[in-house]
Amino acid sequence: MTRSKKIGNHKSDKKKNISKLWKTKRRVKDLDQIHQDMKPENAQKLLHQEVDYDVTGNAQHYCLHCARYFADFRSLKDHFKTKVHKRRLKQLREEPYTQEEAERAAGMGSYIPPRKVEVTTQIIEGEEMS
């Protein structure tokens, strides 16, 4: 018998299995993509989608900040109270990187710290507000 490929990795970043990090099965949108979705014209399209039977909840219950679909209104409302959603809101407060910022970091300008963006949980328009 050969040794197992599983290597213990308690709190060690060096030993993590890299192939798991690059798998795309559970890939989520990056923060800069979500910032694009948060623009008013894109947000309206995502929050008011047509019924799609291939997506969870028929694409009617969507969290804009986490880029996730939910089965029903109640689970979406419960999601807004979770740590996962609150952490994502905190991550989205920082403005995404731009090409100008990358050039300044490379030495082609003076450093300007990233601005903060006000992010709040999306407003739920009315099915059962109970």
mmCIF file of C-alpha atoms in Angstrom:
data_model
loop_
_atom_site.group_PDB
_atom_site.id
_atom_site.type_symbol
_atom_site.label_atom_id
_atom_site.label_comp_id
_atom_site.label_asym_id
_atom_site.label_seq_id
_atom_site.Cartn_x
_atom_site.Cartn_y
_atom_site.Cartn_z
ATOM 1 C CA MET A 1 0.000 0.000 0.000
ATOM 2 C CA THR A 2 1.049 3.543 -0.636
ATOM 3 C CA ARG A 3 0.798 6.519 1.619
ATOM 4 C CA SER A 4 -2.295 8.664 1.550
ATOM 5 C CA LYS A 5 -1.942 12.019 -0.211
ATOM 6 C CA LYS A 6 -3.817 13.741 2.608
ATOM 7 C CA ILE A 7 -1.412 15.882 4.575
ATOM 8 C CA GLY A 8 -2.414 17.388 7.886
ATOM 9 C CA ASN A 9 -2.776 21.140 7.582
ATOM 10 C CA HIS A 10 -3.853 22.538 10.901
ATOM 11 C CA LYS A 11 -3.570 26.303 10.504
ATOM 12 C CA SER A 12 -0.754 26.070 7.987
ATOM 13 C CA ASP A 13 -1.076 27.864 4.680
ATOM 14 C CA LYS A 14 1.993 26.176 3.222
ATOM 15 C CA LYS A 15 0.626 22.638 3.220
ATOM 16 C CA LYS A 16 -2.826 23.243 1.768
ATOM 17 C CA ASN A 17 -3.803 21.280 -1.291
ATOM 18 C CA ILE A 18 -3.458 23.716 -4.170
ATOM 19 C CA SER A 19 -5.663 21.741 -6.543
ATOM 20 C CA LYS A 20 -8.633 22.332 -4.232
ATOM 21 C CA LEU A 21 -8.036 26.071 -4.318
ATOM 22 C CA TRP A 22 -8.263 26.182 -8.112
ATOM 23 C CA LYS A 23 -11.364 24.023 -8.571
ATOM 24 C CA THR A 24 -14.266 25.900 -10.077
ATOM 25 C CA LYS A 25 -17.249 23.884 -8.848
ATOM 26 C CA ARG A 26 -18.068 26.294 -6.051
ATOM 27 C CA ARG A 27 -16.497 29.379 -7.561
ATOM 28 C CA VAL A 28 -18.146 32.618 -6.496
ATOM 29 C CA LYS A 29 -17.926 36.059 -8.024
ATOM 30 C CA ASP A 30 -14.974 38.233 -7.099
ATOM 31 C CA LEU A 31 -15.476 41.486 -5.211
ATOM 32 C CA ASP A 32 -14.865 43.688 -8.247
ATOM 33 C CA GLN A 33 -17.513 41.762 -10.195
ATOM 34 C CA ILE A 34 -19.978 42.273 -7.351
ATOM 35 C CA HIS A 35 -19.191 46.006 -7.344
ATOM 36 C CA GLN A 36 -20.186 46.038 -11.019
ATOM 37 C CA ASP A 37 -23.426 44.242 -10.134
ATOM 38 C CA MET A 38 -24.176 46.788 -7.408
ATOM 39 C CA LYS A 39 -24.441 49.636 -9.911
ATOM 40 C CA PRO A 40 -28.127 50.657 -10.133
ATOM 41 C CA GLU A 41 -28.726 49.601 -13.746
ATOM 42 C CA ASN A 42 -27.206 46.142 -13.179
ATOM 43 C CA ALA A 43 -28.808 45.722 -9.751
ATOM 44 C CA GLN A 44 -32.309 46.243 -11.137
ATOM 45 C CA LYS A 45 -31.753 43.506 -13.735
ATOM 46 C CA LEU A 46 -30.454 41.040 -11.153
ATOM 47 C CA LEU A 47 -33.089 41.720 -8.505
ATOM 48 C CA HIS A 48 -36.004 41.573 -10.963
ATOM 49 C CA GLN A 49 -35.116 38.562 -13.088
ATOM 50 C CA GLU A 50 -37.554 36.554 -15.137
ATOM 51 C CA VAL A 51 -38.574 33.132 -13.834
ATOM 52 C CA ASP A 52 -35.861 30.591 -14.618
ATOM 53 C CA TYR A 53 -36.667 27.018 -13.612
ATOM 54 C CA ASP A 54 -33.030 25.905 -13.788
ATOM 55 C CA VAL A 55 -31.929 28.204 -10.958
ATOM 56 C CA THR A 56 -32.636 27.797 -7.250
ATOM 57 C CA GLY A 57 -35.882 29.504 -6.231
ATOM 58 C CA ASN A 58 -36.691 30.171 -9.904
ATOM 59 C CA ALA A 59 -34.253 33.138 -9.795
ATOM 60 C CA GLN A 60 -36.687 35.199 -7.716
ATOM 61 C CA HIS A 61 -34.740 35.414 -4.426
ATOM 62 C CA TYR A 62 -31.229 36.744 -5.061
ATOM 63 C CA CYS A 63 -28.681 38.236 -2.654
ATOM 64 C CA LEU A 64 -26.884 40.933 -4.606
ATOM 65 C CA HIS A 65 -23.866 41.171 -2.293
ATOM 66 C CA CYS A 66 -23.158 37.440 -1.992
ATOM 67 C CA ALA A 67 -24.235 36.595 -5.569
ATOM 68 C CA ARG A 68 -26.405 33.702 -4.366
ATOM 69 C CA TYR A 69 -29.892 32.480 -5.135
ATOM 70 C CA PHE A 70 -32.218 31.246 -2.389
ATOM 71 C CA ALA A 71 -35.140 28.842 -2.440
ATOM 72 C CA ASP A 72 -37.670 31.190 -0.866
ATOM 73 C CA PHE A 73 -38.166 34.621 0.652
ATOM 74 C CA ARG A 74 -37.733 33.405 4.222
ATOM 75 C CA SER A 75 -34.331 31.815 3.600
ATOM 76 C CA LEU A 76 -33.164 35.006 1.868
ATOM 77 C CA LYS A 77 -34.328 37.070 4.841
ATOM 78 C CA ASP A 78 -32.569 34.688 7.267
ATOM 79 C CA HIS A 79 -29.397 34.915 5.168
ATOM 80 C CA PHE A 80 -29.255 38.674 5.749
ATOM 81 C CA LYS A 81 -28.704 37.978 9.475
ATOM 82 C CA THR A 82 -25.825 35.511 9.036
ATOM 83 C CA LYS A 83 -22.108 36.067 9.575
ATOM 84 C CA VAL A 84 -21.380 35.137 5.969
ATOM 85 C CA HIS A 85 -23.497 38.017 4.640
ATOM 86 C CA LYS A 86 -22.182 40.513 7.185
ATOM 87 C CA ARG A 87 -18.587 39.552 6.359
ATOM 88 C CA ARG A 88 -19.258 40.061 2.668
ATOM 89 C CA LEU A 89 -20.711 43.530 3.341
ATOM 90 C CA LYS A 90 -17.551 44.398 5.252
ATOM 91 C CA GLN A 91 -15.357 43.194 2.369
ATOM 92 C CA LEU A 92 -17.347 45.257 -0.128
ATOM 93 C CA ARG A 93 -16.786 48.506 1.781
ATOM 94 C CA GLU A 94 -13.362 48.946 0.212
ATOM 95 C CA GLU A 95 -13.400 50.311 -3.326
ATOM 96 C CA PRO A 96 -12.093 47.867 -5.968
ATOM 97 C CA TYR A 97 -8.645 48.320 -7.487
ATOM 98 C CA THR A 98 -8.281 50.308 -10.693
ATOM 99 C CA GLN A 99 -5.563 50.492 -13.324
ATOM 100 C CA GLU A 100 -4.465 53.903 -11.991
ATOM 101 C CA GLU A 101 -3.974 52.416 -8.531
ATOM 102 C CA ALA A 102 -1.876 49.588 -9.990
ATOM 103 C CA GLU A 103 0.337 52.131 -11.766
ATOM 104 C CA ARG A 104 0.776 54.134 -8.554
ATOM 105 C CA ALA A 105 1.814 50.939 -6.739
ATOM 106 C CA ALA A 106 4.401 50.279 -9.469
ATOM 107 C CA GLY A 107 6.008 53.663 -8.802
ATOM 108 C CA MET A 108 4.294 55.798 -11.432
ATOM 109 C CA GLY A 109 2.625 58.204 -9.030
ATOM 110 C CA SER A 110 2.056 58.936 -5.372
ATOM 111 C CA TYR A 111 0.120 56.595 -3.088
ATOM 112 C CA ILE A 112 -3.525 57.374 -2.420
ATOM 113 C CA PRO A 113 -5.266 55.086 0.099
ATOM 114 C CA PRO A 114 -8.374 53.274 -1.191
ATOM 115 C CA ARG A 115 -11.667 54.997 -0.502
ATOM 116 C CA LYS A 116 -14.473 53.452 1.513
ATOM 117 C CA VAL A 117 -17.837 52.773 -0.113
ATOM 118 C CA GLU A 118 -21.074 52.756 1.875
ATOM 119 C CA VAL A 119 -22.655 49.304 1.520
ATOM 120 C CA THR A 120 -25.932 48.290 3.138
ATOM 121 C CA THR A 121 -28.108 45.223 2.793
ATOM 122 C CA GLN A 122 -30.431 45.376 -0.184
ATOM 123 C CA ILE A 123 -33.985 46.523 0.339
ATOM 124 C CA ILE A 124 -36.504 43.721 0.100
ATOM 125 C CA GLU A 125 -39.592 44.602 -1.834
ATOM 126 C CA GLY A 126 -42.577 43.137 -0.474
ATOM 127 C CA GLU A 127 -43.840 39.606 -0.563
ATOM 128 C CA GLU A 128 -44.325 38.624 3.074
ATOM 129 C CA MET A 129 -42.617 41.193 5.255
ATOM 130 C CA SER A 130 -43.456 39.238 8.419
#
